[in-house]
Amino acid sequence: MNAYNGICPPNVNINKFFKEIIDRDNITEINLFLDNLKGNFLNNFIFDYGKEFSLGYACENDKFNTALSLIKSGDVVLGQKNKNGRTPLILCTGNEDEMSAIVAEELLKGDCKPDAKYSTGRTALMRCCNYKTNPDIKIASMLLDRDPNLGFQLDDDGYSGLDLLIEFNNENEKKELLRDKMYRNLCVKYLKIYSDGDLSDGVFARVMEIICNDKDDLRPALDRPLLQKGINLNNYCDESHKTIEAVATTLKATLVAPNLQEKMQIPKAEAVPFAVGERIAGVSPGHRYVPDEIRDPEGFARYERLYPPGKGPNAGPGGGPAGGKKCKTIKRRSLKRNKKSKRQKC
């Protein structure tokens, strides 16, 4: 058989012939065909009345070598939908061929419409999270890196890709995926995006509840990597911890932002109008000096408010003259082990 020269044989439908070349998935033949027909093969290689086109056909039939050549040719519309409403990016998902992730990476360099929906409102990201093949995990990660807002899209039933990501067909599938570092990293990345974003749709709370309830698999597998990203599962799984955390946050806010004291109606301490512990000549060390300005009724009342009886500064009485009740020092002769031990008795 002679080598293909890139020309469509006479009396052969060019669209049909092009499909045959795609089916062979031969890069050399594809490039020759494109080079010969470039500029003349219009409408992005449309055939069958616009219902199918070359790039979508190649991706749908796992002809990823051809798909790469078509993308690099620059003559195809990357985001065009086929008759089922699926773009080439969507058609690359749900596939175990590693080439599908390479094609998806090339598609994401252009306008491939990653937010496009099909069928029941699902997107390429949702499809990746549903199938969870190795290439799908790579594609999902690339999609979230390109635009984190893709993670917040919901299908017609109100579910996001995050819901589908932690949904498993059976226990064996779950255990196998949780052993995969790429899968765990994708879960953490998706959860981090949700925790930093709008939580009004209830998806994050719903998913965190599932993780918390799965104490044997999901929670142990994701606990540490989530903590490294600043997400503490204890804050979502343990009610007692959440209460303590809320109180601690309030106290911290009060200390860091004093203006919150006014909002919370926290009274401010009165300034002490005298030098606490100041001594004067002629007064024993156990007594303390109280300046004359608080000996008047008003000043004394303020002193009494600051220091209740028996709670004055430096063991002063509070609410009365400076000094306190004289303490007697007695020896405890009854203790044979230490006859010199003393105790203060007031």
PDB file of C-alpha atoms in Angstrom, residues 29-38:
ATOM      1  CA  GLU A  29      -1.935  11.195   7.872  1.00  0.00           C
ATOM      2  CA  ILE A  30      -3.919  13.770   9.827  1.00  0.00           C
ATOM      3  CA  ASN A  31      -1.228  16.424   9.433  1.00  0.00           C
ATOM      4  CA  LEU A  32      -0.903  15.753   5.700  1.00  0.00           C
ATOM      5  CA  PHE A  33      -4.654  15.957   5.258  1.00  0.00           C
ATOM      6  CA  LEU A  34      -4.869  19.232   7.187  1.00  0.00           C
ATOM      7  CA  ASP A  35      -1.950  20.788   5.327  1.00  0.00           C
ATOM      8  CA  ASN A  36      -3.525  20.015   1.960  1.00  0.00           C
ATOM      9  CA  LEU A  37      -6.962  21.280   2.863  1.00  0.00           C
ATOM     10  CA  LYS A  38      -6.095  24.204   5.103  1.00  0.00           C
TER      11      LYS A  38
END
